[in-house]
Structure formats: C-alpha cells, structure tokens
Amino acid sequence: MRLKRVQEGGCGRPRRLPGGTLATIVLAIMVLALITPGCGKKESTNVVKVGYLRSDLHQLAYYVAREKGFFTEEGLDVKEGGVFNAGPEEMSAFSAGELDMGYVGSAPAVTFAAQDMVDIQIVAQVNAAGSSIVVRSGLEAGDVSALKGRTVAVPGHSTVQDFLLRLALKEAVLEENEINIITLKPPETIAALGSGQVDAFVAWEPYPQIAVVQNAGWVLENSSEIWPHHPCCVLVVDRDFASRNPDTVRRFVAAHVKATQYINDNPLEAADMGHLFTGQDSDAVEAAMGNIEFVYKLNVEGLERYVEFLKEIGVVKVESAESFCDTLIDQQFLPREN
Amino acid sequence: MRKWKYISPLVALGLWQLLAMVGVLGRTPSPVDVAEGFYDLIVTGLPPGYYLQWHLLASLERVLVGFAFALVLAVPLGILMGWSRGFDTVMDPLVEVVRPVPPLAWLPLAVIWFGIGIFSAAFMIFLGAFFPILLNTITGVKSVDPHLVEAARTLGARRRAILLRVLTPGAMPSIITGVRIGIGIGWMTLVAAEMTGVKSGYGLGYLILTARDIARYDIVVAGMVVIGVVGFLMDRLVKYAEKRLLGWM
C-alpha cells in the first residue's frame, strides 16, 4: 500500500490572485443574477408541473386523477415536477420556481407563505382527518394522560400533527413539558417505536397503520376524535401561475374534484390504488383509508384555527389569522355549489 | 500580512449584505436577517425553549464521544499496520473497501443498531474520523527514518520500546494531521447525522432541519455560521495542542 502523506496548505508561498480577478467574479455573479429572472416569461399554458409527497396516502387523489386520465380529459399535460419526502422540501421547490401546483400539507404551505418564502394560494382541500396517535406495543395506555413522562415523536415542530398532540394533551389536562416531544420523520419513527426509543408518535396515514401491521404499536386515538374534520393536505398553486393561467388551474381543480369523488364512490378500488401509490402493505392501506376523509371543499375555519395556533407559538407573525387566510385561500377555482 | 488575516470573511460578509440590499439574492437571508435569527435562537430558542447553547453542547458531546472512539482504535491499529508489513497486507483490503463508504450511507444501519440516541450520531462521527487518523498514523510510522530504528535496536531496545519510544513519537506529526482532518470530517458528518432526528431534541443539525421545516432560513444560516465557527475553533485548538505537544521536534 502506498500512501501519500497528507500535506497542509499546499507547497511554497501562497500566490496572489491576479489583479481584477475578484472584481470579475463579482461582476459575473451580478450579471447572472440580473439576467436569470428574465428567462421565465411564458405564454398561457396547459402544461402543469406538479409536486406531491412520496407515499402520502392523503394525496391519493393526485394518483387517481393521473391514472384514471382525469387530467388528460381536462386537456391538461401534467408533468411531475418533483416527488418529495417532506412538505418543506416541496415548498423549497416552489420558492425556486420549479413547481406550478402541488399537493402538500397545510403546515408547510402556511408557514412558508407566512415567511414570504413562497407566493402561493390554497385552491382546494385534499383531505381532512387521517392522522393518529400510535403507542408502542407492550405499553398500556387508557388515554392520552398515560403519556405523562413519555417520549412522543411528531413529524415536525408546529406541524398539524404537533398541534393535534397539543390539543390531545390539553384534553387530557397534561402540560406540554410533562412529556418529551421530539421530531422524527415518519419512516424513522416506526423503527424507533419498534425498538422502544420512542413511546408514541403522531403521524399521517399510512404510517400509523403500518406500525400496527408490523406489530410495532397500536392506535391510541385517531385525529378525528381529537379535532373532527380537521384540515390536513391542501392543493396549492403558484400565485403567478394562477394569474396567468386561471383556466388551467380551474381544470386541474376539476380533475382533482373528480378524483376525490371517485375515491369516495369506489372505496375498494381506491384502496388498491392506494397500495400501488404508496407501495405499502395493502392491509395497512385498507385500514388507513377508513381513517382519512377525502374532501375537496376547503375547511377555511379549520385553517384559520391552525394559523391562530402557529401565531400563538410564534412560528408565524401575521396581524390576524383571518385576514392572512383570506389572502392565502382562493376558492374561485372550486366548482360552484348549486 | 498578519493584519489582513481576517479580511476575507469580512469582505465576504460585506459583499453578501450588499448583494442582499441590491435585491439580487431574492429570498436568501441577509447578514442582518441572520443576526436576528441568532437573537431569536438565544432569546426564544428553536423549538421555543430549546436554546442555541444546548444545541451546540449536544453536538459537541456527540463529536467528542465518536472522536474519542476513533482515536483510541485508529492510532494503535495504524501503528501496528505501519510497523508490520504482514499485518498491513492482511488488513489493507478490508480498510480500503470500508473507507470509501460515506458515513451517511451507514445511517439507516446506525439507527437500527444504536437507535436515535447519542451513539448513532457518535457512530457517524467515528466513521468520519477513523480513517483519516488511521491512514495518517500508518504513513507516519512508515516515514520514521529506519536508521533511527536500527540505532535503537543496536542500543539494545526491545520491540516494545521501539514501538512506544521510537515509532510512536516519530509518527506523531502525521498522527496529529490525521486528527485535524478526522475531527473536521467528523464535525461535518455529525450535522448530517442529526438530520434524521435525535432523541434529546438538541443538536445543530437537528436545529437546522427544524428551522427549514418552518421556513426560518435566517436560523438555518445562523446554524451554519455556528458550525463553521466551531469547526474553525476546533481546528485551531488541535493546532495549538500540536505546538505544545511537539515543541521538542
């Protein structure tokens, strides 16, 4: 084995940069920055770059609309702009201008909009309910108050699941500092639950049911028992895209509505499709489907309540939750009710 | 030239603020935003109640544990491999196959083996720090002047004495170089390792991920600055220790 001795600092005296190099670099950066935004101008289009979350059963409507050809029926050319592991990643893609529309959780949509990181509008609901508190196997618990002194994982600070947990704690007359709340992404959570690293977790479907199928844990409470019909995933659109292509957005929403109705009308087939979409165990998916409300009508009041919570814990700084939601939510693309 | 020593970060900082003020950086936080992020981290904490200093301490603890294991295992193994040609021949293929695997690729296994407590993160640091120390130790031992070993032998030194009093001190400069590189790589690895989540709820990598999740990019950058400055200070510390330890050379 020949090994080179690792040298430090290169050899000899450091050389000077040739005069003007720095100035050239700075100039080049500035020129690039100035010309880049100019390239983005587009005509009205039927091409939609859409983002969604991997294995998130809540977003089944996207898969159904795609597989059943509902987008094509509306004359849309839907391109996958990105598949993400977490909502914040998808929101970053929005802020980089990579996506036109997206299926995403309320939490990243609201927080990123409130921090001015993205300029989006929420145009339809994707689902309500659909999360659960899961306790590890072997741990007895009559209700949430049994979690006192335990470690509970949420998918992210200030997420809808975090809020649900806090609501449940309040219900059980537990203070937040009486349990140890940590952040773990759902795929890691099941392993951590199985090995006893965490005592419970709150996550969206199908993770709770996967934990059940794998005998890692059992469902203590479904989120609909904590907060009935609470809003969860939403359909968002880049504001600029919506103003240039209102008709395209309307047709996309129409396909989404159709897919949502299809799921509710054909639960068995929808469960099969959920299995294909998430790649997860079909028993887990079937059980999880029963816990999710697939809806397209926006739960404005629920979103306002959630924004109010974010405001209280200091995550978003908005004057009033109501006026913030007014600007963020746009219901004009949804079909008119008769 | 000494007074120009810290000019490059200052110029970078000024340029950064200037570009932000001109508006070409878009949504990237400016240095002033980052300063506000720091303020929030120290006063409010993120998540609220989880202050910056505890995030930093948690990360330092993980680094020290992982690094200590790397040091204790890599130096003796390196000395043996540098000293014995036979042992080197046997061990080399194993080392060279494991070495190119990035520490992060071990993360899924680390979580099953060690859970999400301190040891899974420390294991990543260990992997990051182990190989630079090992390789530099081997090189250091091999580069000791054979005449010195001959001379010691002629003077009646036994194997043990040659190993401990000739080869090890002779390899010291190279070992310390390995330590510097190892601790640097370990520190880099740590932040990524914490991003899966940590049981204690503290750690700089964990902090950055939490800030990203709630779109606080000023805090993301503040966390990056802390990591950079601490990495710089650790390197200075090792350099200082080197001067003190190797004053005799």
XYZ file of C-alpha atoms in Angstrom:
587
model
C 0.000 0.000 0.000
C 1.360 3.341 -0.999
C 0.212 6.253 0.991
C 0.773 9.873 0.341
C 1.462 11.984 3.321
C -1.330 14.475 3.629
C 0.136 17.908 3.235
C -1.215 21.063 4.644
C -1.526 24.377 2.970
C -0.072 23.324 -0.369
C 3.549 23.989 -1.193
C 5.594 27.112 -1.135
C 4.379 30.640 -0.575
C 0.753 31.379 -1.280
C 0.404 33.156 -4.594
C -1.503 36.368 -5.023
C -4.691 36.389 -7.026
C -4.109 38.220 -10.296
C -5.428 41.766 -10.016
C -9.040 42.181 -11.005
C -9.993 38.521 -10.614
C -12.203 39.197 -7.638
C -13.855 42.107 -9.395
C -14.551 39.921 -12.422
C -16.124 37.207 -10.283
C -18.375 39.689 -8.516
C -19.401 41.268 -11.787
C -20.182 37.862 -13.296
C -22.389 36.947 -10.316
C -24.295 40.212 -10.577
C -24.819 39.906 -14.325
C -26.041 36.322 -13.933
C -28.420 37.344 -11.177
C -29.824 40.133 -13.326
C -30.438 38.100 -16.458
C -31.837 34.922 -14.878
C -35.339 36.149 -13.926
C -35.868 37.390 -17.493
C -35.910 33.846 -18.862
C -39.093 32.839 -17.035
C -41.705 34.615 -19.173
C -44.264 32.176 -20.553
C -47.476 32.246 -22.514
C -50.696 30.749 -21.143
C -50.173 27.008 -20.960
C -51.886 23.687 -20.387
C -48.666 22.189 -19.025
C -48.658 21.938 -15.232
C -45.583 20.982 -13.229
C -46.948 19.347 -10.118
C -45.291 18.255 -6.878
C -46.508 15.783 -4.258
C -45.257 13.716 -1.352
C -43.968 10.184 -1.708
C -46.125 7.529 -0.042
C -48.561 10.012 1.448
C -51.927 8.286 1.269
C -53.683 11.622 1.857
C -52.665 12.652 -1.645
C -54.225 9.654 -3.350
C -56.473 11.955 -5.391
C -53.451 13.043 -7.414
C -52.591 9.448 -8.292
C -56.198 8.585 -9.108
C -56.582 11.655 -11.344
C -53.373 10.736 -13.134
C -54.053 7.012 -13.531
C -57.729 7.422 -14.450
C -56.879 10.036 -17.047
C -58.869 12.841 -15.386
C -56.119 15.362 -16.123
C -55.990 14.336 -19.781
C -59.784 14.583 -20.009
C -59.422 18.202 -18.935
C -56.898 18.778 -21.700
C -54.007 19.134 -19.278
C -50.463 17.984 -19.719
C -49.433 17.231 -16.133
C -45.720 16.798 -15.615
C -44.159 15.553 -12.413
C -42.128 18.479 -11.186
C -40.952 16.605 -8.143
C -41.736 13.863 -5.638
C -40.758 14.857 -2.126
C -40.185 13.167 1.200
C -41.434 16.132 3.187
C -43.585 19.199 2.658
C -40.845 21.749 3.397
C -38.735 20.288 0.578
C -41.677 20.706 -1.779
C -42.134 24.291 -0.618
C -38.452 24.990 -1.301
C -39.064 23.761 -4.836
C -41.935 26.243 -5.115
C -39.688 29.032 -3.968
C -37.121 28.022 -6.579
C -39.856 28.307 -9.223
C -39.743 24.600 -10.081
C -43.431 23.868 -9.480
C -46.750 25.304 -10.647
C -49.085 23.328 -8.426
C -48.639 20.949 -5.530
C -50.268 18.546 -3.123
C -48.861 19.391 0.283
C -49.650 19.554 3.989
C -51.278 22.682 5.419
C -48.320 23.197 7.743
C -45.567 23.793 5.180
C -47.973 25.689 2.898
C -48.977 28.102 5.646
C -45.566 28.568 7.276
C -43.687 29.091 4.019
C -46.311 31.553 2.806
C -46.256 33.454 6.104
C -42.453 33.752 5.946
C -42.729 35.062 2.382
C -40.640 32.171 1.120
C -43.288 31.269 -1.449
C -46.071 33.140 -3.165
C -48.843 30.564 -3.337
C -52.571 30.206 -2.969
C -54.523 27.323 -1.474
C -57.185 26.384 -4.012
C -58.710 23.126 -2.728
C -58.712 20.755 0.199
C -57.158 17.333 -0.378
C -58.183 15.586 2.804
C -59.390 16.049 6.338
C -58.517 13.946 9.395
C -56.211 10.978 8.643
C -53.634 11.104 11.424
C -53.353 9.038 14.607
C -51.556 8.799 17.896
C -49.811 5.433 17.988
C -48.430 3.902 21.182
C -45.729 1.254 21.158
C -46.683 -2.378 21.661
C -46.459 -3.508 25.234
C -47.214 -0.086 26.649
C -50.588 0.063 28.356
C -52.492 3.302 27.975
C -56.139 4.003 28.639
C -55.980 7.507 27.212
C -53.577 10.303 26.361
C -52.869 11.110 30.018
C -50.907 7.829 30.182
C -48.239 9.508 28.028
C -47.065 11.550 31.002
C -43.268 11.424 31.228
C -43.014 9.572 27.888
C -41.213 10.446 24.656
C -43.569 11.229 21.790
C -42.432 11.849 18.204
C -44.105 14.293 15.814
C -43.115 14.705 12.144
C -42.100 18.313 12.693
C -42.309 21.198 15.105
C -45.576 23.139 14.574
C -46.999 20.623 12.084
C -50.692 19.734 12.119
C -49.665 16.558 13.987
C -47.832 18.636 16.590
C -50.963 20.743 17.006
C -53.137 17.627 17.312
C -50.860 16.284 20.028
C -51.049 19.565 21.938
C -54.842 19.533 21.639
C -54.934 15.980 22.937
C -52.669 16.917 25.836
C -54.913 19.816 26.720
C -57.897 17.479 26.656
C -56.050 15.109 28.991
C -55.063 18.017 31.280
C -51.355 17.435 30.667
C -48.831 20.250 30.358
C -46.578 20.185 27.287
C -43.485 19.954 29.469
C -44.820 16.832 31.119
C -43.933 14.812 28.029
C -40.840 14.859 25.823
C -41.888 15.883 22.302
C -39.268 15.222 19.610
C -39.155 15.498 15.848
C -38.672 12.362 13.800
C -39.639 11.790 10.190
C -42.365 9.111 9.963
C -40.292 6.403 8.197
C -37.716 6.511 11.007
C -40.438 6.734 13.604
C -41.697 3.190 13.135
C -38.205 1.748 13.631
C -37.771 3.944 16.707
C -41.131 2.804 18.062
C -40.320 -0.847 17.431
C -37.057 -0.602 19.331
C -38.664 1.327 22.203
C -36.720 4.531 21.504
C -39.979 6.456 21.464
C -43.121 5.537 23.377
C -45.611 7.020 20.946
C -45.850 9.016 17.762
C -48.305 11.144 15.833
C -48.199 10.814 12.044
C -50.308 10.829 8.934
C -51.603 7.675 7.278
C -50.475 5.137 6.297
C -47.669 5.252 8.905
C -49.944 4.580 11.908
C -51.420 1.518 10.205
C -48.002 0.314 9.054
C -46.902 0.411 12.683
C -49.988 -1.643 13.562
C -49.416 -4.201 10.787
C -45.782 -4.557 11.817
C -46.844 -5.080 15.433
C -44.753 -2.122 16.480
C -47.655 -0.269 18.027
C -51.383 0.296 18.371
C -53.658 3.266 17.720
C -54.495 5.164 20.883
C -56.582 7.832 19.223
C -57.487 8.862 15.690
C -57.110 12.531 14.902
C -60.800 12.861 14.047
C -61.523 12.152 17.727
C -59.190 14.977 18.753
C -60.382 17.539 16.222
C -63.264 16.365 13.995
C -62.760 17.012 10.267
C -59.522 18.899 10.871
C -57.895 20.155 7.674
C -54.791 18.356 6.527
C -53.373 18.259 2.971
C -54.246 21.012 0.523
C -53.818 21.757 -3.162
C -51.720 24.865 -3.773
C -50.808 26.887 -6.841
C -48.080 29.379 -7.542
C -49.848 32.767 -7.473
C -48.159 33.998 -10.611
C -49.040 30.786 -12.465
C -52.673 31.102 -11.355
C -52.970 34.682 -12.558
C -51.522 33.811 -15.956
C -53.419 30.516 -16.367
C -56.679 30.726 -14.406
C -58.419 28.352 -16.773
C -55.682 25.733 -16.455
C -55.945 25.895 -12.680
C -59.732 25.587 -12.843
C -59.428 22.456 -14.986
C -56.803 20.975 -12.684
C -59.082 21.545 -9.702
C -61.963 19.960 -11.640
C -59.857 16.818 -12.197
C -58.930 16.813 -8.502
C -62.619 17.063 -7.522
C -63.481 14.209 -9.856
C -60.703 12.037 -8.423
C -61.803 12.793 -4.864
C -65.362 11.764 -5.689
C -64.046 8.648 -7.427
C -62.200 7.605 -4.273
C -65.340 8.036 -2.176
C -67.540 6.195 -4.706
C -65.148 3.266 -5.205
C -63.529 2.574 -1.843
C -62.259 -0.904 -2.712
C -60.622 0.111 -5.958
C -59.295 3.237 -4.244
C -57.655 1.084 -1.572
C -55.956 -0.957 -4.295
C -54.751 2.217 -5.925
C -53.546 3.470 -2.550
C -51.495 0.324 -2.247
C -49.938 0.953 -5.668
C -49.398 4.652 -4.971
C -47.671 4.239 -1.617
C -46.080 0.845 -2.215
C -47.154 -0.038 1.311
C -48.766 -3.166 2.670
C -52.336 -3.487 1.350
C -53.805 -4.380 4.755
C -52.255 -1.263 6.249
C -53.509 0.886 3.375
C -57.025 -0.517 3.577
C -57.223 0.182 7.306
C -55.706 3.628 6.821
C -58.251 4.581 4.140
C -61.031 4.350 6.718
C -59.319 7.000 8.815
C -58.938 9.557 6.011
C -61.696 11.875 4.809
C -61.100 12.597 1.129
C -62.660 16.024 0.571
C -62.106 18.907 -1.809
C -64.159 21.639 -0.128
C -61.906 23.948 1.819
C -62.208 23.971 5.579
C -61.434 27.685 5.952
C -62.416 27.850 9.594
C -60.126 24.936 10.416
C -57.194 26.514 8.588
C -57.774 29.764 10.468
C -57.735 27.872 13.739
C -54.435 26.248 12.769
C -52.889 29.607 11.727
C -54.052 31.031 15.061
C -52.110 28.240 16.791
C -48.987 28.968 14.715
C -49.341 32.598 15.668
C -49.656 31.746 19.351
C -46.479 29.671 19.407
C -44.628 32.350 17.454
C -43.969 30.333 14.284
C -45.756 32.814 12.036
C -46.024 36.533 12.581
C -49.241 37.726 10.977
C -51.556 40.527 12.023
C -54.670 38.390 12.041
C -55.167 34.759 11.148
C -58.400 35.620 9.396
C -57.033 38.234 7.013
C -53.927 36.138 6.348
C -56.121 33.173 5.366
C -58.232 35.495 3.237
C -55.216 36.297 1.086
C -53.868 32.766 1.114
C -57.048 30.891 0.263
C -58.722 31.297 -3.106
C -61.968 29.383 -3.599
C -62.788 30.711 -7.063
C -61.403 27.614 -8.791
C -63.675 25.177 -6.973
C -66.931 24.179 -8.687
C -69.879 26.361 -7.672
C -72.363 24.676 -5.363
C -75.973 24.615 -6.500
C 0.305 40.375 6.281
C -0.970 39.497 9.756
C -3.407 42.350 9.982
C -5.054 41.126 6.759
C -5.707 37.720 8.294
C -9.455 38.068 8.804
C -10.111 40.261 5.812
C -11.607 37.508 3.606
C -14.600 36.659 5.849
C -15.247 40.364 6.396
C -15.213 41.118 2.684
C -17.485 38.114 2.037
C -19.865 39.369 4.705
C -19.927 42.890 3.271
C -20.451 41.626 -0.234
C -23.241 39.344 0.944
C -25.048 42.221 2.685
C -24.553 44.431 -0.365
C -25.988 41.839 -2.760
C -28.925 41.327 -0.387
C -29.586 45.051 -0.252
C -29.446 45.365 -4.027
C -32.034 42.598 -4.080
C -30.270 40.038 -6.263
C -30.282 37.352 -3.573
C -34.060 37.001 -3.631
C -35.201 35.029 -0.591
C -31.749 34.267 0.757
C -31.472 35.890 4.189
C -29.021 38.776 4.529
C -26.399 39.011 7.311
C -28.736 41.337 9.189
C -31.547 38.744 8.976
C -29.122 36.112 10.217
C -28.184 38.311 13.171
C -31.889 38.491 14.018
C -32.049 34.703 13.707
C -29.213 34.460 16.221
C -31.069 36.756 18.568
C -34.184 34.559 18.368
C -32.122 31.431 18.951
C -30.557 32.846 22.065
C -33.631 34.567 23.489
C -36.520 32.327 22.397
C -34.816 29.146 21.226
C -35.999 26.783 18.497
C -38.265 24.956 19.143
C -39.107 27.604 21.770
C -37.296 26.722 24.977
C -34.511 24.858 23.160
C -31.688 27.385 23.220
C -28.666 27.655 20.966
C -26.062 26.840 23.599
C -27.716 23.489 24.392
C -27.913 22.610 20.705
C -24.214 23.331 20.444
C -23.315 21.371 23.573
C -25.305 18.336 22.421
C -23.459 18.339 19.109
C -20.065 18.783 20.758
C -20.795 15.888 23.094
C -21.600 13.582 20.171
C -18.451 14.647 18.375
C -16.259 14.071 21.399
C -17.652 10.593 22.055
C -17.326 9.488 18.426
C -13.950 11.102 18.048
C -12.605 9.510 21.243
C -13.550 6.048 19.970
C -11.899 6.793 16.624
C -8.706 7.976 18.283
C -8.460 5.057 20.667
C -8.959 2.492 17.890
C -7.283 4.127 14.908
C -3.933 5.073 16.445
C -2.927 1.623 17.792
C -4.244 -0.084 14.655
C -2.354 2.399 12.488
C 0.872 1.883 14.398
C 0.571 -1.892 14.028
C -0.224 -1.617 10.328
C 2.633 0.794 9.766
C 5.048 -1.372 11.679
C 4.207 -4.875 10.475
C 4.250 -5.421 6.742
C 2.365 -8.700 7.122
C -0.424 -7.198 9.193
C -0.677 -4.325 6.744
C -1.039 -6.698 3.804
C -3.839 -8.572 5.556
C -5.765 -5.533 6.771
C -5.331 -3.225 3.815
C -8.056 -4.656 1.540
C -10.624 -4.518 4.341
C -9.740 -0.938 5.214
C -9.785 0.153 1.603
C -13.215 -1.384 0.976
C -14.863 0.127 4.032
C -13.155 3.517 3.729
C -14.888 4.831 0.584
C -18.381 4.197 2.013
C -19.596 7.638 3.089
C -20.535 7.753 6.794
C -24.042 8.890 5.859
C -24.665 5.674 3.953
C -24.381 3.912 7.303
C -27.174 5.999 8.781
C -30.039 3.522 8.279
C -27.963 0.758 9.870
C -26.762 3.046 12.652
C -30.379 3.763 13.592
C -31.199 0.040 13.932
C -28.002 -0.691 15.823
C -27.877 2.272 18.132
C -31.342 3.839 17.993
C -31.679 7.595 17.873
C -29.689 8.403 20.990
C -26.153 9.694 21.210
C -24.484 6.526 19.927
C -25.924 6.507 16.418
C -24.664 10.047 15.858
C -21.384 9.240 17.573
C -21.010 6.219 15.290
C -21.182 8.500 12.242
C -18.507 10.769 13.721
C -16.449 7.716 14.479
C -16.618 6.612 10.846
C -15.748 10.079 9.618
C -12.780 10.498 11.953
C -11.431 6.938 11.997
C -9.938 6.618 8.509
C -8.015 9.887 8.284
C -6.417 9.131 11.654
C -5.670 5.542 10.666
C -4.116 6.366 7.306
C -2.047 9.222 8.675
C -0.790 7.054 11.514
C 0.291 4.338 9.089
C 2.071 6.888 6.917
C 3.651 8.464 9.966
C 5.055 5.171 11.210
C 6.333 4.228 7.771
C 8.040 7.551 7.356
C 10.121 7.215 10.537
C 13.776 7.068 9.494
C 14.818 3.359 9.505
C 18.217 4.433 10.775
C 16.580 5.566 13.995
C 15.005 2.144 14.453
C 18.355 0.463 13.644
C 20.153 2.710 16.105
C 17.662 1.923 18.856
C 17.967 -1.770 18.146
C 21.780 -1.561 18.261
C 21.494 0.153 21.607
C 19.570 -2.884 22.839
C 15.993 -1.574 22.680
C 13.293 -4.232 22.720
C 10.314 -4.321 20.333
C 8.046 -2.722 22.865
C 10.431 0.154 23.429
C 10.953 0.669 19.705
C 7.194 0.779 19.186
C 6.429 3.128 22.043
C 9.518 5.299 22.203
C 10.726 5.480 18.619
C 7.908 4.798 16.169
C 5.015 6.411 18.028
C 6.733 9.730 18.771
C 8.226 9.748 15.286
C 4.776 9.317 13.759
C 3.242 11.995 15.979
C 3.234 14.922 13.499
C 1.461 12.782 10.940
C -0.984 11.433 13.544
C -1.908 14.959 14.557
C -2.510 15.881 10.947
C -4.858 12.882 10.840
C -6.570 14.095 13.994
C -7.123 17.523 12.458
C -8.615 16.092 9.306
C -10.574 13.476 11.250
C -12.209 15.885 13.634
C -13.090 18.162 10.729
C -14.763 15.369 8.786
C -16.428 14.090 11.949
C -17.910 17.520 12.595
C -19.233 17.717 9.045
C -20.767 14.261 9.324
C -22.442 14.997 12.619
C -24.689 17.692 11.292
C -25.994 15.435 8.569
C -26.358 12.555 11.039
C -28.570 14.634 13.306
C -30.939 15.439 10.493
C -32.876 12.172 10.851
C -33.951 13.269 14.270
C -32.421 12.916 17.702
C -33.885 11.659 20.902
C -32.826 14.538 23.107
C -34.274 17.209 20.811
C -30.938 19.034 20.766
C -28.211 19.336 18.144
C -27.116 21.814 15.486
C -28.103 19.587 12.556
C -31.465 18.992 14.185
C -31.812 22.732 14.706
C -31.160 23.459 11.034
C -33.721 20.899 9.941
C -36.331 22.280 12.342
C -35.689 25.816 11.089
C -36.011 24.634 7.488
C -39.311 22.913 8.314
C -40.826 26.173 9.481
C -39.201 28.268 6.731
C -36.881 30.193 9.066
C -33.954 30.422 6.651
C -32.306 33.103 8.775
C -31.968 30.498 11.529
C -30.772 27.895 9.014
C -27.892 30.206 8.099
C -27.276 31.127 11.751
C -26.854 27.405 12.468
C -24.448 27.107 9.525
C -22.389 30.004 10.876
C -22.135 28.342 14.294
C -20.999 25.090 12.687
C -18.382 26.927 10.634
C -17.014 28.949 13.530
C -16.901 25.960 15.891
C -15.164 23.861 13.231
C -12.620 26.642 12.823
C -12.044 26.850 16.586
C -11.635 23.087 16.904
C -9.004 23.152 14.194
C -7.189 25.977 15.973
C -7.321 24.011 19.221
C -5.709 20.955 17.617
C -3.063 23.203 16.045
C -2.352 24.745 19.417
C -2.123 21.309 21.024
C 0.245 20.250 18.264
C 2.568 23.149 19.052
C 2.540 22.306 22.735
C 2.954 18.573 22.238
C 5.565 18.677 19.532
C 7.623 21.553 20.836
C 10.554 19.194 21.094
C 10.687 18.412 17.404
